[in-house]
């Protein structure tokens, strides 16, 4: 059985994720394809993940791909997380990961509507169906609207769910955004243009048909969809274990094993003895051919791509993730995380290295990359929604 060492895995990571100097992407679309899809929970991360992989790319270039050519599409899917996918991959997502999440979300929403919301017991499904019909009727004119506008125009979806009003952990959530989320998971509505600047999240909504300009494709079957996702993941992230894939997909190990069989994946061994998988057309060794550094944003796909991340995190994992498992910013040297980056009050990018044994050449390259990112951000401070311990103001002081 072929052994894939940790050193080779780091080499593959650099090349396949468009992070080495000669493997850089030429566009936002290529940057997204390099990592299958981009995490979009934190709005600036989409643009910064593209920046890290395509040197000459501007924020306007990413916005154009998202909202003008629509070659990149926002879609909630794996692990109930929002991602940006290459347009041609969306049908696979609709039929597999999004469909799985949609069923879970609908059941939870119906229960919440009956227990905490306006629906009578046993009537949550009917209440939700009526609200969905009203929202779709509102959006039928093709004019994108924010969730606030939909709440104002669609009384059937107005109101709130007041969870556990007598408990300290209770809260209030508007119903309209959850209805829109359900319709999006069902591939009926789509996130349209952002009503705010690129570093904020103020989505508007329209029908999927309108956003795809009457060219919306048919969703693949669940099995077909998972096979396509697994095939692309193996090329970008392989070798990976069944646990890695099940975590990334937010799916079952049974679905993963079926997909691995469907794509003809080949079993290999990792350095720690674990069984892992590569695509059948990707069995040749990949070697590091050049040094590289990178500054990656919050929740970057490279950091979040595996369940087991020891081969690139080393001992630094506790410093790099918040209590919910969200990755903060990361500083990379030749396939290993060696620190984090933050911005000072004036927007200047600062490095916080977690290792002393970094070559002078790598330090110079990292300093140059920090200057490049500072210039690209041009004074705009990127709000850190999920700061890791190493990013905290007093970290290391």
Coordinates of C-alpha atoms in Angstrom, one line a residue:
X1 CA 0.0 0.0 0.0
X2 CA 1.4 3.4 -1.0
X3 CA 2.5 5.6 2.0
X4 CA 1.8 9.3 1.8
X5 CA 4.0 11.1 4.4
X6 CA 3.0 14.3 6.2
X7 CA 5.7 16.0 4.2
X8 CA 4.0 15.0 0.9
X9 CA 0.6 16.0 2.3
X10 CA 2.0 19.5 3.0
X11 CA 3.4 19.7 -0.5
X12 CA 0.1 18.7 -2.0
X13 CA -1.7 21.3 0.1
X14 CA 0.5 24.1 -1.2
X15 CA 0.2 23.1 -4.8
X16 CA -3.5 22.1 -5.0
X17 CA -4.7 25.0 -2.9
X18 CA -3.0 27.5 -5.1
X19 CA -0.7 28.8 -2.4
X20 CA 2.8 28.2 -3.9
X21 CA 4.1 31.0 -6.1
X22 CA 3.8 29.0 -9.4
X23 CA 0.4 27.5 -8.6
X24 CA -1.5 30.7 -8.0
X25 CA -5.0 31.1 -9.4
X26 CA -5.7 33.6 -12.2
X27 CA -9.3 34.4 -11.1
X28 CA -11.7 34.1 -8.2
X29 CA -13.3 31.1 -9.9
X30 CA -10.0 29.3 -10.0
X31 CA -9.3 30.2 -6.4
X32 CA -12.6 28.6 -5.4
X33 CA -12.0 25.5 -7.4
X34 CA -8.6 25.0 -5.9
X35 CA -10.3 24.4 -2.5
X36 CA -13.6 23.0 -3.9
X37 CA -15.6 25.9 -2.3
X38 CA -15.0 28.9 -0.1
X39 CA -16.3 29.4 3.5
X40 CA -18.7 32.3 3.5
X41 CA -19.9 32.6 7.1
X42 CA -17.6 35.5 7.6
X43 CA -18.2 37.9 4.6
X44 CA -14.6 39.2 4.2
X45 CA -13.1 35.7 4.2
X46 CA -14.5 35.0 0.7
X47 CA -12.5 37.9 -0.7
X48 CA -9.4 37.3 1.4
X49 CA -9.3 33.6 0.6
X50 CA -9.3 34.6 -3.1
X51 CA -6.7 37.3 -2.5
X52 CA -4.3 34.7 -0.9
X53 CA -4.5 32.5 -4.0
X54 CA -4.6 35.0 -6.8
X55 CA -2.1 37.8 -6.4
X56 CA -3.6 40.5 -8.7
X57 CA -7.2 40.0 -7.7
X58 CA -9.2 42.9 -6.3
X59 CA -12.3 42.9 -4.2
X60 CA -14.2 44.2 -7.2
X61 CA -13.1 41.1 -9.2
X62 CA -14.6 38.8 -6.5
X63 CA -17.8 40.9 -6.4
X64 CA -18.1 40.6 -10.2
X65 CA -17.9 36.8 -10.0
X66 CA -20.5 36.7 -7.2
X67 CA -23.0 39.2 -8.6
X68 CA -22.4 40.0 -12.2
X69 CA -21.3 36.9 -14.1
X70 CA -22.6 34.8 -11.2
X71 CA -19.9 32.2 -11.8
X72 CA -19.7 31.9 -8.0
X73 CA -22.8 31.1 -6.1
X74 CA -23.6 31.4 -2.4
X75 CA -25.3 28.3 -1.0
X76 CA -25.9 27.0 2.5
X77 CA -25.0 23.3 2.7
X78 CA -22.5 21.2 4.6
X79 CA -22.8 21.4 8.4
X80 CA -25.5 24.1 7.9
X81 CA -22.6 26.4 6.8
X82 CA -22.7 29.1 4.1
X83 CA -20.3 28.5 1.2
X84 CA -19.4 30.0 -2.2
X85 CA -19.3 27.3 -4.9
X86 CA -18.3 27.3 -8.5
X87 CA -21.5 27.5 -10.5
X88 CA -21.2 24.1 -12.1
X89 CA -20.8 22.4 -8.7
X90 CA -24.1 23.7 -7.3
X91 CA -26.4 21.0 -8.7
X92 CA -24.3 18.4 -6.9
X93 CA -24.6 20.4 -3.7
X94 CA -28.4 20.8 -4.0
X95 CA -29.0 17.1 -4.4
X96 CA -26.7 16.0 -1.5
X97 CA -25.4 18.2 1.3
X98 CA -28.0 20.9 1.0
X99 CA -30.8 18.4 0.8
X100 CA -29.6 16.7 3.9
X101 CA -29.5 19.9 5.8
X102 CA -32.8 21.1 4.4
X103 CA -34.6 18.1 5.9
X104 CA -33.1 18.7 9.4
X105 CA -33.7 22.5 9.2
X106 CA -37.4 22.0 8.2
X107 CA -38.1 19.6 11.0
X108 CA -36.5 21.9 13.6
X109 CA -38.3 25.0 12.2
X110 CA -41.7 23.2 12.3
X111 CA -41.1 22.2 15.9
X112 CA -40.0 25.7 16.8
X113 CA -43.1 27.3 15.2
X114 CA -45.4 25.0 17.1
X115 CA -43.6 25.3 20.5
X116 CA -42.4 28.9 20.5
X117 CA -44.0 30.5 17.5
X118 CA -47.5 31.3 16.0
X119 CA -48.4 27.8 14.8
X120 CA -50.8 25.6 16.8
X121 CA -49.6 22.1 17.8
X122 CA -49.6 19.8 14.7
X123 CA -50.0 22.8 12.3
X124 CA -46.4 23.9 12.0
X125 CA -45.9 22.2 8.6
X126 CA -49.1 23.8 7.1
X127 CA -48.2 27.2 8.6
X128 CA -44.7 27.0 7.1
X129 CA -46.0 26.0 3.7
X130 CA -48.4 28.9 3.7
X131 CA -45.5 31.3 4.6
X132 CA -43.3 29.8 1.9
X133 CA -46.0 30.3 -0.8
X134 CA -46.4 34.0 0.3
X135 CA -42.7 34.7 0.2
X136 CA -42.4 33.1 -3.3
X137 CA -45.3 35.2 -4.5
X138 CA -43.6 38.3 -3.2
X139 CA -40.4 37.4 -5.0
X140 CA -42.1 36.4 -8.2
X141 CA -41.5 39.8 -9.8
X142 CA -37.7 39.1 -9.8
X143 CA -36.8 42.1 -7.6
X144 CA -34.3 41.1 -4.9
X145 CA -35.4 42.1 -1.4
X146 CA -33.7 42.0 2.0
X147 CA -35.2 39.8 4.8
X148 CA -36.4 43.1 6.4
X149 CA -38.3 44.1 3.3
X150 CA -39.9 40.6 3.1
X151 CA -41.0 40.9 6.7
X152 CA -42.6 44.2 5.9
X153 CA -44.3 43.0 2.6
X154 CA -45.2 39.4 3.6
X155 CA -47.3 39.3 6.8
X156 CA -47.6 35.6 6.5
X157 CA -43.8 35.4 7.3
X158 CA -43.7 38.2 9.8
X159 CA -43.4 37.7 13.6
X160 CA -40.8 36.1 15.8
X161 CA -40.1 32.8 17.5
X162 CA -39.5 33.5 21.2
X163 CA -37.5 30.6 22.4
X164 CA -37.8 29.7 26.1
X165 CA -39.1 33.2 27.3
X166 CA -38.9 32.2 30.9
X167 CA -35.3 31.0 30.7
X168 CA -32.0 33.0 30.8
X169 CA -30.8 31.3 27.6
X170 CA -34.0 32.1 25.7
X171 CA -34.1 34.5 22.8
X172 CA -36.1 36.0 19.9
X173 CA -35.5 35.3 16.2
X174 CA -37.4 36.7 13.3
X175 CA -39.3 34.1 11.3
X176 CA -38.7 35.5 7.8
X177 CA -35.0 34.8 7.7
X178 CA -35.6 31.2 8.7
X179 CA -38.2 30.8 6.0
X180 CA -35.8 32.2 3.5
X181 CA -33.0 29.8 4.7
X182 CA -35.4 26.9 4.3
X183 CA -36.3 28.0 0.7
X184 CA -32.6 28.4 -0.1
X185 CA -31.7 25.0 1.2
X186 CA -34.5 23.6 -1.0
X187 CA -32.9 25.5 -3.9
X188 CA -36.1 27.6 -4.5
X189 CA -34.6 31.0 -3.6
X190 CA -31.1 32.3 -3.9
X191 CA -28.9 34.9 -2.2
X192 CA -28.7 37.7 -4.6
X193 CA -26.6 40.9 -4.4
X194 CA -25.2 42.2 -1.1
X195 CA -26.9 45.4 0.0
X196 CA -23.7 46.5 1.8
X197 CA -20.0 46.7 1.1
X198 CA -17.9 43.6 0.5
X199 CA -16.8 43.2 4.1
X200 CA -20.4 43.1 5.5
X201 CA -23.3 40.6 5.2
X202 CA -26.6 42.2 4.0
X203 CA -27.9 39.7 1.6
X204 CA -30.9 40.2 -0.7
X205 CA -33.1 37.4 -1.9
X206 CA -34.7 36.4 -5.2
X207 CA -36.0 33.2 -6.8
X208 CA -33.4 30.7 -7.9
X209 CA -34.8 30.9 -11.5
X210 CA -34.3 34.7 -11.6
X211 CA -30.8 34.6 -10.2
X212 CA -29.8 31.9 -12.6
X213 CA -31.4 33.9 -15.4
X214 CA -33.8 31.1 -16.2
X215 CA -30.9 28.6 -16.6
X216 CA -31.2 26.9 -13.2
X217 CA -30.1 23.2 -13.7
X218 CA -31.7 20.2 -12.2
X219 CA -30.2 19.0 -8.9
X220 CA -28.3 15.7 -9.1
X221 CA -29.4 12.7 -7.1
X222 CA -28.0 12.4 -3.6
X223 CA -25.6 9.6 -4.6
X224 CA -24.5 11.5 -7.7
X225 CA -24.0 14.7 -5.7
X226 CA -21.9 13.1 -3.0
X227 CA -19.8 11.3 -5.6
X228 CA -19.0 14.7 -7.3
X229 CA -18.2 16.4 -4.0
X230 CA -16.0 13.6 -2.9
X231 CA -14.1 13.4 -6.2
X232 CA -13.3 17.1 -6.0
X233 CA -12.4 17.0 -2.4
X234 CA -10.0 14.1 -3.0
X235 CA -8.2 16.1 -5.7
X236 CA -7.8 19.2 -3.5
X237 CA -7.4 17.7 -0.1
X238 CA -6.5 14.0 -0.6
X239 CA -5.3 11.8 0.8
X240 CA -8.1 11.9 3.4
X241 CA -9.7 9.5 5.8
X242 CA -13.4 8.5 5.9
X243 CA -13.6 10.6 9.1
X244 CA -12.2 13.6 7.3
X245 CA -14.7 13.4 4.5
X246 CA -17.7 12.7 6.8
X247 CA -16.8 15.8 8.9
X248 CA -16.3 18.0 5.8
X249 CA -19.5 16.9 4.2
X250 CA -21.5 16.9 7.4
X251 CA -22.8 13.5 6.1
X252 CA -22.7 9.9 7.2
X253 CA -19.8 7.5 6.8
X254 CA -22.1 5.3 4.8
X255 CA -22.6 8.0 2.2
X256 CA -18.8 8.7 2.2
X257 CA -17.9 5.0 1.7
X258 CA -20.5 4.7 -1.1
X259 CA -19.1 7.8 -2.8
X260 CA -15.5 6.6 -2.5
X261 CA -16.6 3.3 -4.2
X262 CA -18.5 5.2 -6.9
X263 CA -15.4 7.4 -7.8
X264 CA -13.0 4.4 -7.7
X265 CA -10.9 5.9 -5.0
X266 CA -7.7 4.1 -4.1
X267 CA -6.7 3.3 -0.5
X268 CA -3.3 4.6 0.8
X269 CA -1.6 4.8 4.2
X270 CA -0.8 7.9 6.2
X271 CA 2.3 8.4 8.3
X272 CA 0.4 7.7 11.5
X273 CA -0.9 4.4 10.1
X274 CA -4.4 5.5 9.2
X275 CA -6.1 4.3 6.1
X276 CA -6.9 7.2 3.7
X277 CA -7.9 7.6 0.1
X278 CA -6.8 9.2 -3.2
X279 CA -8.4 9.5 -6.6
X280 CA -7.3 6.8 -9.0
X281 CA -5.8 9.4 -11.3
X282 CA -3.8 11.0 -8.5
X283 CA -1.5 8.3 -7.1
X284 CA 1.8 9.8 -8.2
X285 CA 3.9 11.5 -5.5
X286 CA 3.8 15.2 -5.2
X287 CA 6.9 16.9 -4.0
X288 CA 7.6 20.4 -2.7
X289 CA 9.4 22.3 -5.5
X290 CA 9.6 25.8 -4.0
X291 CA 9.3 27.6 -0.6
X292 CA 6.0 29.5 0.1
X293 CA 4.3 31.5 2.7
X294 CA 0.6 32.6 3.1
X295 CA -1.7 34.7 5.2
X296 CA -5.1 33.1 5.3
X297 CA -8.3 34.6 6.8
X298 CA -10.8 33.3 9.3
X299 CA -12.4 30.0 8.4
X300 CA -10.2 29.6 5.3
X301 CA -11.0 26.3 3.5
X302 CA -7.4 25.1 3.9
X303 CA -7.5 25.3 7.7
X304 CA -11.0 23.8 7.9
X305 CA -10.7 21.1 5.2
X306 CA -9.9 18.0 7.4
X307 CA -11.1 16.7 10.7
X308 CA -7.5 15.6 11.7
X309 CA -5.2 18.6 11.1
X310 CA -2.1 17.6 13.0
X311 CA 0.1 17.3 9.9
X312 CA -0.1 21.1 9.4
X313 CA -1.0 22.5 12.8
X314 CA 1.5 20.6 15.0
X315 CA 1.1 21.7 18.6
X316 CA -0.5 25.0 17.8
X317 CA -4.2 23.9 17.5
X318 CA -5.4 25.2 20.9
X319 CA -4.2 28.7 19.9
X320 CA -5.8 28.8 16.5
X321 CA -9.5 27.9 17.1
X322 CA -12.2 29.5 19.2
X323 CA -14.3 27.5 21.7
X324 CA -16.8 26.5 18.9
X325 CA -14.1 25.2 16.6
X326 CA -13.9 28.2 14.3
X327 CA -10.5 28.8 12.8
X328 CA -9.0 32.2 13.2
X329 CA -6.4 33.8 10.9
X330 CA -3.3 31.8 10.1
X331 CA 0.3 32.4 9.0
X332 CA 1.8 29.6 6.9
X333 CA 5.3 28.6 6.0
X334 CA 5.8 25.6 3.6
X335 CA 2.6 23.9 4.6
X336 CA 2.7 24.4 8.3
X337 CA 0.9 27.0 10.4
X338 CA 3.4 29.1 12.4
X339 CA 1.2 31.9 13.7
X340 CA -1.7 34.3 13.2
X341 CA -2.1 37.8 11.8
X342 CA -4.2 40.7 13.1
X343 CA -4.7 44.4 12.2
X344 CA -3.7 47.3 14.4
X345 CA -6.1 50.3 14.9
X346 CA -4.8 51.9 11.7
X347 CA -5.4 48.7 9.6
X348 CA -1.8 47.6 9.4
X349 CA -1.4 43.9 9.2
X350 CA 0.7 42.5 12.1
X351 CA 2.2 39.0 12.4
X352 CA 2.1 37.1 15.7
X353 CA 4.4 34.1 15.2
X354 CA 4.1 31.1 17.5
X355 CA 7.5 29.7 16.5
X356 CA 11.0 31.0 16.8
X357 CA 12.7 28.6 14.4
X358 CA 11.7 30.3 11.2
X359 CA 14.3 31.1 8.6
X360 CA 15.3 34.6 7.8
X361 CA 14.1 34.1 4.2
X362 CA 10.7 33.0 5.4
X363 CA 10.4 35.9 7.8
X364 CA 11.2 38.3 5.0
X365 CA 8.6 36.7 2.8
X366 CA 6.0 36.9 5.5
X367 CA 6.8 40.6 6.1
X368 CA 6.4 41.3 2.4
X369 CA 3.1 39.4 2.4
X370 CA 1.9 41.4 5.4
X371 CA 2.7 44.6 3.6
X372 CA 0.9 43.4 0.5
X373 CA -2.2 42.6 2.5
X374 CA -2.1 45.9 4.3
X375 CA -2.0 47.7 0.9
X376 CA -4.8 45.6 -0.5
X377 CA -7.1 46.3 2.5
X378 CA -6.2 50.0 2.1
X379 CA -7.1 51.0 5.7
X380 CA -10.3 48.8 5.9
X381 CA -10.3 46.9 9.1
X382 CA -11.7 43.4 8.8
X383 CA -13.8 42.7 11.9
X384 CA -12.7 39.4 13.5
X385 CA -16.0 37.5 14.2
X386 CA -14.2 34.4 15.5
X387 CA -10.9 35.5 17.1
X388 CA -8.8 32.7 18.2
X389 CA -6.8 32.8 21.4
X390 CA -3.7 33.8 19.6
X391 CA -5.5 36.7 18.0
X392 CA -6.8 38.2 21.3
X393 CA -5.5 41.6 22.2
X394 CA -3.3 40.4 25.1
X395 CA -2.2 37.2 23.5
X396 CA 1.5 36.5 24.0
X397 CA 2.0 39.7 26.1

